[in-house]
Short mmCIF file of C-alpha atoms and ligand atoms in Angstrom, two decimals:
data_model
loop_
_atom_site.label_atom_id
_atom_site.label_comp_id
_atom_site.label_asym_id
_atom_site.label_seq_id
_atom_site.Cartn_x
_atom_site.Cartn_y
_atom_site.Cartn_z
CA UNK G 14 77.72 136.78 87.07
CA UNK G 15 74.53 134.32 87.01
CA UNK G 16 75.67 131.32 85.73
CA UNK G 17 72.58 128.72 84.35
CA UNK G 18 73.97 124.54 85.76
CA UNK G 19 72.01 121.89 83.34
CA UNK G 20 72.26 118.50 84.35
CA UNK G 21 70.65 117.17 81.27
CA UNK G 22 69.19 113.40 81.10
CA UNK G 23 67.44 111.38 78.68
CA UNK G 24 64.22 112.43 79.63
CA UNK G 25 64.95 115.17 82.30
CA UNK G 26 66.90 118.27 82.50
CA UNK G 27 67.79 119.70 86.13
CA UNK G 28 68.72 123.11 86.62
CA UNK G 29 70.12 125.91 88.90
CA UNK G 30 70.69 129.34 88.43
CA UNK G 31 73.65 130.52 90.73
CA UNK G 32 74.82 133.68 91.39
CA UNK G 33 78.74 133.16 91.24
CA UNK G 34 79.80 136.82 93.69
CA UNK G 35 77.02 135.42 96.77
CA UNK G 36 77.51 132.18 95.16
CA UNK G 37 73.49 131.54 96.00
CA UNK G 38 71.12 129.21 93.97
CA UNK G 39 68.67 131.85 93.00
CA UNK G 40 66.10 129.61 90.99
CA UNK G 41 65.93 125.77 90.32
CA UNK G 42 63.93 123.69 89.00
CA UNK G 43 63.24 119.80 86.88
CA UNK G 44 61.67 119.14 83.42
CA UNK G 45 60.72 115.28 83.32
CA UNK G 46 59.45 113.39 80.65
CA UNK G 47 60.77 115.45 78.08
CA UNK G 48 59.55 113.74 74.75
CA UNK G 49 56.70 111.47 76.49
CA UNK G 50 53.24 112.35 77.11
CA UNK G 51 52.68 114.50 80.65
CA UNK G 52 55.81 116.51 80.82
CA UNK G 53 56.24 118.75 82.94
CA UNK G 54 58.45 121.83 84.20
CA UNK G 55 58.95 122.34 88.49
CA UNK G 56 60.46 125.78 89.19
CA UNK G 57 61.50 127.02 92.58
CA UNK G 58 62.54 130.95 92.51
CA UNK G 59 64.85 131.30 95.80
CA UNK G 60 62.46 132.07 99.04
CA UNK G 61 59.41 131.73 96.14
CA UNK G 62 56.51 129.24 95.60
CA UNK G 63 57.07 126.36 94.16
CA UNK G 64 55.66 125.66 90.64
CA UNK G 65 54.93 122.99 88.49
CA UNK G 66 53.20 122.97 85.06
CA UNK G 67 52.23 120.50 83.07
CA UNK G 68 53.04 121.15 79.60
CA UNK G 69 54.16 119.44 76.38
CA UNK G 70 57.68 119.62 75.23
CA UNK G 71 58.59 117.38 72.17
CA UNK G 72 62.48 117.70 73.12
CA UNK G 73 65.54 119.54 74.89
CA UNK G 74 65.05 122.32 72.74
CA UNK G 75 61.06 122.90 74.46
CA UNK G 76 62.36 122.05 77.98
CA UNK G 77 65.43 124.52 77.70
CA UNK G 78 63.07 127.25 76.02
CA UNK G 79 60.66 127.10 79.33
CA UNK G 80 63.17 126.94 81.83
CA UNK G 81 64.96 130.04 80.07
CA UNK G 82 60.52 131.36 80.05
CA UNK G 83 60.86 130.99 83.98
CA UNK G 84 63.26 132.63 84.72
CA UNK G 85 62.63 135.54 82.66
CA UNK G 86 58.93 135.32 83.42
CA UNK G 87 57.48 138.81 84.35
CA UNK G 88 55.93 137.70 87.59
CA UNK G 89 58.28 134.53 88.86
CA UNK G 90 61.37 135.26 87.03
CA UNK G 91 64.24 135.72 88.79
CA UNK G 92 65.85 138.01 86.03
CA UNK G 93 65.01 140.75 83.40
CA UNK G 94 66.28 138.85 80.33
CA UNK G 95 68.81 136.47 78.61
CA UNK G 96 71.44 139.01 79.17
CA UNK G 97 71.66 138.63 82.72
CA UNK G 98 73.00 134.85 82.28
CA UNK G 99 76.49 135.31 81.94
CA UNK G 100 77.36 131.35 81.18
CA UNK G 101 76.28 127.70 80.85
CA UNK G 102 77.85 124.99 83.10
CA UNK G 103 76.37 121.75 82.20
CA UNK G 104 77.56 118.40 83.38
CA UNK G 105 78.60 115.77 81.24
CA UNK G 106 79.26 112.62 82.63
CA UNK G 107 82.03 110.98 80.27
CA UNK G 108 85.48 112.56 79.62
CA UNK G 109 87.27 108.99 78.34
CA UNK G 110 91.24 109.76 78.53
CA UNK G 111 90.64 113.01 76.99
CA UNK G 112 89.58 115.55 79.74
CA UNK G 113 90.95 115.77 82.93
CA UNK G 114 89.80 119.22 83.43
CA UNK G 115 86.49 121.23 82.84
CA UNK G 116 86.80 122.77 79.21
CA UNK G 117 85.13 125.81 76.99
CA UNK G 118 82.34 123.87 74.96
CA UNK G 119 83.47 124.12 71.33
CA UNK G 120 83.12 122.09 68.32
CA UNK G 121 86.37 120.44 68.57
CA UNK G 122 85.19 119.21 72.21
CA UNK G 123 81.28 118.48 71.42
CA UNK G 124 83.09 116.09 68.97
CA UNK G 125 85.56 114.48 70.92
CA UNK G 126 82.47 114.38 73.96
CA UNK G 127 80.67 112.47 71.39
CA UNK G 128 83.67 109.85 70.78
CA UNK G 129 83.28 108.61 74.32
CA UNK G 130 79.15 108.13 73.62
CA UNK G 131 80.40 104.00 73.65
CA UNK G 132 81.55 104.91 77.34
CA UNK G 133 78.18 106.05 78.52
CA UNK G 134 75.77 105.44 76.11
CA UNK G 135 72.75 106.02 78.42
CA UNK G 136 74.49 109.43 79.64
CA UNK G 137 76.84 111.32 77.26
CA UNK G 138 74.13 111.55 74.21
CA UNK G 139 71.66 113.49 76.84
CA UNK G 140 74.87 115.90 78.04
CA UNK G 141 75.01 116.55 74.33
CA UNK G 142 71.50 117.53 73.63
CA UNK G 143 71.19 119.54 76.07
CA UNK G 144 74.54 121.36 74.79
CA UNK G 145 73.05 121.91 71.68
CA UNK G 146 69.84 122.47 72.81
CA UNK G 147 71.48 125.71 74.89
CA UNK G 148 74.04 127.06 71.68
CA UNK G 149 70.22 126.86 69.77
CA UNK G 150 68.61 129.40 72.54
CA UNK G 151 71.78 131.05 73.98
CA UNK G 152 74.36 131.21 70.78
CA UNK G 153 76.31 133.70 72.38
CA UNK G 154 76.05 132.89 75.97
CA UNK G 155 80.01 130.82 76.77
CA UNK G 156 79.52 127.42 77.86
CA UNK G 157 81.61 124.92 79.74
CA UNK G 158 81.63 121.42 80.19
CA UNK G 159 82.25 119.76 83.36
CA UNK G 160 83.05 116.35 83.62
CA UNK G 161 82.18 113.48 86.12
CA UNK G 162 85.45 111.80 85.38
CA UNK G 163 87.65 114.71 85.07
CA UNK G 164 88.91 114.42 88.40
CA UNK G 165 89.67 110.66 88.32
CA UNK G 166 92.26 111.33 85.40
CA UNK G 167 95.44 111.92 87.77
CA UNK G 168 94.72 108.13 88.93
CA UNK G 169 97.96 105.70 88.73
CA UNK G 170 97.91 103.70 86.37
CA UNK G 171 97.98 100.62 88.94
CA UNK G 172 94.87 101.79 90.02
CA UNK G 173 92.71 102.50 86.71
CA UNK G 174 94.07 98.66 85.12
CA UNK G 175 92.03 96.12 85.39
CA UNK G 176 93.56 92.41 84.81
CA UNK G 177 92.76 91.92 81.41
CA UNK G 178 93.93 91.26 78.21
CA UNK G 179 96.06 94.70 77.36
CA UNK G 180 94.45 94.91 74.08
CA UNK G 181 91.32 95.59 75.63
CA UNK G 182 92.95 98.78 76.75
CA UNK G 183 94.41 99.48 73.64
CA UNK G 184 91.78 98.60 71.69
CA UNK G 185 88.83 100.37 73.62
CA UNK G 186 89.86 101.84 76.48
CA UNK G 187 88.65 99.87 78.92
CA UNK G 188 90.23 100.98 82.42
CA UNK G 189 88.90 102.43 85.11
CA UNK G 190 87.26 105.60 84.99
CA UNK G 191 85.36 106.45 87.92
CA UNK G 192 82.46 109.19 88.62
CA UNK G 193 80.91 111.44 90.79
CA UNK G 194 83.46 113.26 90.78
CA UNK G 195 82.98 117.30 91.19
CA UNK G 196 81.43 115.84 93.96
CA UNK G 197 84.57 113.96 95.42
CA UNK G 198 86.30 117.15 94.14
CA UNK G 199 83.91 119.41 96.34
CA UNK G 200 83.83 117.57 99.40
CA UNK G 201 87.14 117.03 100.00
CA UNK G 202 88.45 120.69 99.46
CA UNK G 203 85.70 121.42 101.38
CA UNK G 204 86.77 119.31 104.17
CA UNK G 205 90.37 120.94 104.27
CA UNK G 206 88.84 124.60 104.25
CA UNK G 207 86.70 123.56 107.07
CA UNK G 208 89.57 122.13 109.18
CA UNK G 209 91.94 124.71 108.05
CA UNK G 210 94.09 122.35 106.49
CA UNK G 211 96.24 122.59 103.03
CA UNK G 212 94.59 120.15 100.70
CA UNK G 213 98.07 119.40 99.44
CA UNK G 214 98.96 118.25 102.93
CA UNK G 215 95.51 115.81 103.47
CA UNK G 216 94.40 111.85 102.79
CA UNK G 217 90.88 112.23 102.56
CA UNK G 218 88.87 109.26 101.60
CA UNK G 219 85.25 110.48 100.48
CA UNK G 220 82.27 108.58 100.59
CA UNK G 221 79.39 109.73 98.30
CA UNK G 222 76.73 107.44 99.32
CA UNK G 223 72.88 108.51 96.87
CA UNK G 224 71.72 106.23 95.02
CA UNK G 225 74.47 105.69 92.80
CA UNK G 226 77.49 105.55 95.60
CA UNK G 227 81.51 105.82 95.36
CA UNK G 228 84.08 105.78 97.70
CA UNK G 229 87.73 107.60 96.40
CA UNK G 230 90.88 108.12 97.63
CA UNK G 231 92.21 111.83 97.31
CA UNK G 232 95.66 111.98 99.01
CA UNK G 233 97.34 115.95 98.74
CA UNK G 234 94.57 116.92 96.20
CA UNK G 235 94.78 114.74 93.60
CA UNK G 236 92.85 111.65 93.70
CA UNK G 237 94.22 108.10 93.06
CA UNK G 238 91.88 105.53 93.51
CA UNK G 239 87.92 105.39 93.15
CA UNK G 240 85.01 102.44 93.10
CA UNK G 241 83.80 102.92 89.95
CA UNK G 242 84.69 101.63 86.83
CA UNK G 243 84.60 101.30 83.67
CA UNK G 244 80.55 101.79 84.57
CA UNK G 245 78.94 103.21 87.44
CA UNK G 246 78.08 99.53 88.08
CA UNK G 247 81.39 98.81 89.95
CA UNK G 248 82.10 99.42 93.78
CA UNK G 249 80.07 99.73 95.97
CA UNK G 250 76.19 98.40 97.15
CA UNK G 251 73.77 101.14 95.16
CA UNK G 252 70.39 101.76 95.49
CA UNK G 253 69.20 99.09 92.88
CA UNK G 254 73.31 98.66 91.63
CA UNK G 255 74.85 95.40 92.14
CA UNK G 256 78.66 97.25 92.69
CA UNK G 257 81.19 94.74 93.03
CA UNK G 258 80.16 90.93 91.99
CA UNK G 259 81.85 88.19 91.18
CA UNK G 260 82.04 88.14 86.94
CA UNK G 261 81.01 84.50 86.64
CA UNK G 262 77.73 85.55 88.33
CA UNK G 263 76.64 87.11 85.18
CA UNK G 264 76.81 83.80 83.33
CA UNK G 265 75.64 81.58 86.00
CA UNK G 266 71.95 83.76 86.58
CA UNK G 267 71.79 83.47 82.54
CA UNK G 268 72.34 79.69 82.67
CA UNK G 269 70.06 79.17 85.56
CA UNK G 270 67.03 81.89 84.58
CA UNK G 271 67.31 81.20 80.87
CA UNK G 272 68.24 85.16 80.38
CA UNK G 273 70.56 87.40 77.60
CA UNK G 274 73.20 88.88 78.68
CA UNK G 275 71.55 92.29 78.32
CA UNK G 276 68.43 90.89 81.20
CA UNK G 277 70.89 89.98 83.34
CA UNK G 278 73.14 93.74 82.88
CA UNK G 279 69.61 95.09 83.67
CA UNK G 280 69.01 93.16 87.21
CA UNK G 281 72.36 94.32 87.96
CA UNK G 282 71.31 97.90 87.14
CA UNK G 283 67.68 98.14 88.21
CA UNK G 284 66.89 95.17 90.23
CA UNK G 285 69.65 94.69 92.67
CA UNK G 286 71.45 96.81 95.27
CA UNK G 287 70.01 97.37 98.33
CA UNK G 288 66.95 96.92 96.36
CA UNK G 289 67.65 93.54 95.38
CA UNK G 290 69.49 92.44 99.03
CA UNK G 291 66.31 93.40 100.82
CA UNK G 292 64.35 91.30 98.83
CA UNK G 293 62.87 94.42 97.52
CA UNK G 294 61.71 95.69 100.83
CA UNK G 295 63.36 100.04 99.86
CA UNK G 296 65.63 101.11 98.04
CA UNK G 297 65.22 104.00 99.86
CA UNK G 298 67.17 104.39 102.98
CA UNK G 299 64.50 106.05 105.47
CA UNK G 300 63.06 103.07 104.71
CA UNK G 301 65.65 100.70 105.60
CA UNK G 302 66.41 102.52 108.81
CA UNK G 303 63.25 102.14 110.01
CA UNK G 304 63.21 98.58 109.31
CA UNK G 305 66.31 98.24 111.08
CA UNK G 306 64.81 99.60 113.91
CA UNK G 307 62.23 97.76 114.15
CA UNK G 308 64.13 94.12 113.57
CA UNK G 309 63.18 93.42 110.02
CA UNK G 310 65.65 90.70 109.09
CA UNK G 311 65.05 92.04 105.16
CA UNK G 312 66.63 95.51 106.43
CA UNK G 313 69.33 94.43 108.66
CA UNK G 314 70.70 92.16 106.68
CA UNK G 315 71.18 95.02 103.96
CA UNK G 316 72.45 97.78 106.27
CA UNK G 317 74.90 95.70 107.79
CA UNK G 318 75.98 94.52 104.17
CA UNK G 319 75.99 98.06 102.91
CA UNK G 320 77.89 99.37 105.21
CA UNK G 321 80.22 96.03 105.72
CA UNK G 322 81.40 96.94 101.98
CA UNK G 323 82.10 101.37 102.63
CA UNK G 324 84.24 99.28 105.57
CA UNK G 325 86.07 97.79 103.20
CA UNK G 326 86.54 100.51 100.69
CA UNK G 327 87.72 102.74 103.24
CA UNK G 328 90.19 99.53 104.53
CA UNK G 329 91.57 99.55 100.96
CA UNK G 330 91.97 103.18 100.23
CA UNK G 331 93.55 103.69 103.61
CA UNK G 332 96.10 101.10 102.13
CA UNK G 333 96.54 103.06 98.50
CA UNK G 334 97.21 106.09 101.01
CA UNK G 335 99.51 104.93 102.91
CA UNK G 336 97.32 106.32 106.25
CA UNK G 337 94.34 108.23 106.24
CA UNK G 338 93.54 111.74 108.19
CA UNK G 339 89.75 112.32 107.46
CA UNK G 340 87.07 110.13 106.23
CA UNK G 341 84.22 112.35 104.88
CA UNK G 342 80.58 111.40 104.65
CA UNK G 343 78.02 112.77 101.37
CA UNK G 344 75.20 112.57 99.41
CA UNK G 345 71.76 111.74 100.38
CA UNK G 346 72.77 108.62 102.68
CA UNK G 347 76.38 110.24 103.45
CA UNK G 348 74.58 113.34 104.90
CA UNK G 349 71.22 112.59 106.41
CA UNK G 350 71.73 108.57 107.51
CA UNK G 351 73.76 108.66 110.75
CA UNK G 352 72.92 104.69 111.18
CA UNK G 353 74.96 103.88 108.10
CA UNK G 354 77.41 106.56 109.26
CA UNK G 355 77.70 104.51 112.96
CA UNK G 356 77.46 100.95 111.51
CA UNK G 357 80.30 101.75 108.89
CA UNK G 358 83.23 103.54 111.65
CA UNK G 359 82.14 100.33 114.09
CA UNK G 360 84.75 98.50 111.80
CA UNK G 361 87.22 101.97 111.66
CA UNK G 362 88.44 100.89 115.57
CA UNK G 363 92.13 99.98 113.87
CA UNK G 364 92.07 103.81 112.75
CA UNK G 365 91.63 105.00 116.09
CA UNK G 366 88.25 106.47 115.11
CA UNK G 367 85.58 107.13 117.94
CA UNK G 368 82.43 108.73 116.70
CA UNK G 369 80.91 111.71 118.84
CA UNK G 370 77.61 110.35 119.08
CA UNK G 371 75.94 113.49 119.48
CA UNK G 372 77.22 114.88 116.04
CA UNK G 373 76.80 112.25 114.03
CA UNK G 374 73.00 113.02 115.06
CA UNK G 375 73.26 116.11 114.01
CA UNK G 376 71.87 117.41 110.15
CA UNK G 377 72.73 119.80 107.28
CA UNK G 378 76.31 121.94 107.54
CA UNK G 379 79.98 120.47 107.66
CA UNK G 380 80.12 118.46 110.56
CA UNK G 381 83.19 117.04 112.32
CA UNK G 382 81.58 113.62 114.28
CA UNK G 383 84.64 112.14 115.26
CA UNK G 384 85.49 113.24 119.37
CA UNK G 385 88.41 115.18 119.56
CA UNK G 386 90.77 112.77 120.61
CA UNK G 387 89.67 110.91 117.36
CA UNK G 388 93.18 109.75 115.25
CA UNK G 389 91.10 109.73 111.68
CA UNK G 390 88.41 112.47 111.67
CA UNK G 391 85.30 111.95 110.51
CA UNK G 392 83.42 114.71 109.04
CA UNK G 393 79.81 114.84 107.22
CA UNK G 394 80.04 117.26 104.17
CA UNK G 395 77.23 118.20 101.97
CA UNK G 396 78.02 117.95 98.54
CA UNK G 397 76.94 120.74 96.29
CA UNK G 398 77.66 119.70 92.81
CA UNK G 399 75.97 122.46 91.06
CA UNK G 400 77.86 124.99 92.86
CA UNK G 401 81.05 123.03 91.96
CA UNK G 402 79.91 122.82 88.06
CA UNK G 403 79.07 127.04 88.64
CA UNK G 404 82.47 127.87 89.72
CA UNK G 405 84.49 125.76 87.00
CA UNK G 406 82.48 127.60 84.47
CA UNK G 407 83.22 130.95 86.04
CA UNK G 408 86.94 129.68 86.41
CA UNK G 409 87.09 129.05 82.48
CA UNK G 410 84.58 132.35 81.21
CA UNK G 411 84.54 134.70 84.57
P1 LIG X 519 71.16 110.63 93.64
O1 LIG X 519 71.60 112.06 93.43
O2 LIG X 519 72.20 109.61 93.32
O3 LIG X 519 69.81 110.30 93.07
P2 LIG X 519 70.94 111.39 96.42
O4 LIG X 519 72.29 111.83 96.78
O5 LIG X 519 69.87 112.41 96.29
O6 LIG X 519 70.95 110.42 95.19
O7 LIG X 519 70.47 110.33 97.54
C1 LIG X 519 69.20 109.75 97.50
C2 LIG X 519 69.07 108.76 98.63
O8 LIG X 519 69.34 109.40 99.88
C3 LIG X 519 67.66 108.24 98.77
O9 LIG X 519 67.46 107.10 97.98
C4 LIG X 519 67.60 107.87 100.22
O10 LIG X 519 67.96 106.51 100.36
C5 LIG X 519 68.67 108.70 100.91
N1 LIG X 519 68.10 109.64 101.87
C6 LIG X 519 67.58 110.86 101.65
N2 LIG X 519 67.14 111.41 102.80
C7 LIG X 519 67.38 110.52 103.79
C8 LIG X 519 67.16 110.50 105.20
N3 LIG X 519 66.59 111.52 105.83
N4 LIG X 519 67.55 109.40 105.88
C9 LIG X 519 68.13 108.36 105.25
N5 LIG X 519 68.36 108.32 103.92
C10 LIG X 519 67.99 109.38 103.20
#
């Protein structure tokens, strides 16, 4: 079965098609600025050109209607019609309390989707657009949800409290929720296939480190502890995220800089991270590398930070564990940064981690860097959310 992954934003819509039997991405492709002058659609048909057109689309409804043109095109498509697209995956990033699983898209769950729209009101909206933007083009085409959050749900509830007033939680649900997870999901069933472990039997602590980052703790498959919150803001140091601060900051930059509440939210969003810490040398890790290399103070003082605070995630989690047997590196810095991979296990000596040197130079497939005599392994393991969104939908339709 083909099965079409949306990954629908306010403005952009990414896409795969994925054959779920070879379980290959056949075509991909972006529409950005859906709804603002100059959109336009990229396409990439597996082992084809690359295309991109510029072309208007008012809303979800155009951008959806071209990417379904593309890949039935004549020329560039990669199938003969509609028919051949067996099901919809799409990711939506909010669950709230209610899912803890990936579910059938129905009305009953577009509504209670909608109900956690307080939760991520930049996100969820966009996931629901896109949903309906799909049932407009595709109304008989099954379609599953698949949830950032979902996988967060079997966390203790020591570890989703915060230490607030309890009528916060009762009131609005404020807890942790944590995200990125089909990702922590992937990666860490992935890293007990490749070692030929049972993932019931494994501590993995995975760190998905892109430009939004989070660390979790996944002990015998079920995770139970992760660094974001409530937000995406909490945890770790982002690309141009704040992660963990000190509350009273908030209030103290207002004060100082004369600034609402909402300015100040938006430093911590767009302006901060590694951003922010390099006094907006990159937010973009080649960049800081080389910097590093070449004894910028801007960019070692942020790569030592960075990776001072996965240290300290991984210190924690280890604790929540009770031990730890593999430490898995993902996501655009994860995989292709072996500096913040070497600066983050030089404080993992108390694990009885030594990194092969050799392999953590290494690039692309599931990697095992730690030496053999290692006592935590470390492995690199590229994430492949898409894939992970294709085969919960096939799980739930197939
Ligand atoms: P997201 O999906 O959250 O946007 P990604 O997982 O794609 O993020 O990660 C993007 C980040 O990965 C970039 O900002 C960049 O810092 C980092 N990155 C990508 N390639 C490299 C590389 N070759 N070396 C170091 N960092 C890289």
């Amino acid at each position: 079965m083909n099965v079409l992954v949306i990954n629908c934003g306010s403005s952009s819509l990414k896409f795969q098609l994925i054959n779920s039997e070879s379980e290959q991405c056949i075509a991909k492709g972006l529409c950005e600025r859906i709804g603002i002058d100059g959109s336009m659609i990229t396409y990439s048909p597996a082992g084809g050109e690359k295309e991109v057109t510029v072309t208007p689309m008012a809303d979800h409804t155009d951008a959806i209607r071209l990417v379904l043109e593309a890949l039935t095109n004549e020329k560039t498509g990669v199938v003969k019609s509609l028919d051949e697209i067996g099901a919809v995956g799409h990711r939506v990033v909010h669950g709230g309390e209610k899912f803890s699983g990936s579910v059938v898209i129905t009305d009953e769950v577009m509504a209670a989707v909608e109900e956690c729209n307080d939760l991520a009101p930049l996100h969820n909206p966009a996931n629901l657009i896109g949903i309906n933007a799909c049932k407009k083009l595709m109304p008989d085409t099954p379609m599953v949800g698949v949830f950032d959050t979902a996988f967060h749900q079997t966390m203790p509830e020591e570890a989703y409290m915060y230490g607030l007033p309890y009528e916060y939680y009762q009131k609005y649900k404020i807890r942790r929720y944590g995200f990125h997870g089909t990702s922590h999901s992937y990666v860490s069933k992935r890293a007990a296939e490749v070692l030929g472990v049972p993932y019931e039997s494994l501590k993995t602590i995975v760190c998905h480190l892109g430009n939004g980052a989070s660390v979790s703790a996944v002990k015998n498959g079920k995770c139970v502890d992760t660094s974001m919150g409530l937000t995406p803001l909490e945890g770790l140091i982002m690309g141009t995220r704040s992660g963990d601060i000190d509350p009273a900051i908030i209030e103290f930059i207002a004060h100082k800089e004369n600034k609402s509440i909402d300015d100040v939210m938006s430093i911590l969003n767009k302006k901060s991270g590694v951003l922010g810490l390099s006094d907006n040398l990159s937010s973009d890790f080649r960049d800081l590398e080389a910097g590093y290399n070449n004894g910028d103070e801007n960019a070692i003082r942020t790569m030592k930070t960075y990776c001072y605070h996965v240290a300290k995630y991984i210190g924690a989690y280890t604790a929540a564990m009770n031990g730890v047997d593999v430490i898995c590196f993902t996501a655009g810095i994860g995989e292709n940064a072996p500096l913040v991979r070497r600066l983050t296990c030089g404080y993992l000596g108390y694990l009885g981690i030594t990194l092969d040197e050799e392999a953590n130079g290494k690039r692309g497939e599931d990697l095992v860097i730690s030496t053999p005599d290692s006592a935590t392994k470390v492995m690199v393991i590229p994430t492949n959310e898409e894939l992970a969104i294709a085969r919960e939908t096939v799980r739930l339709v197939g």
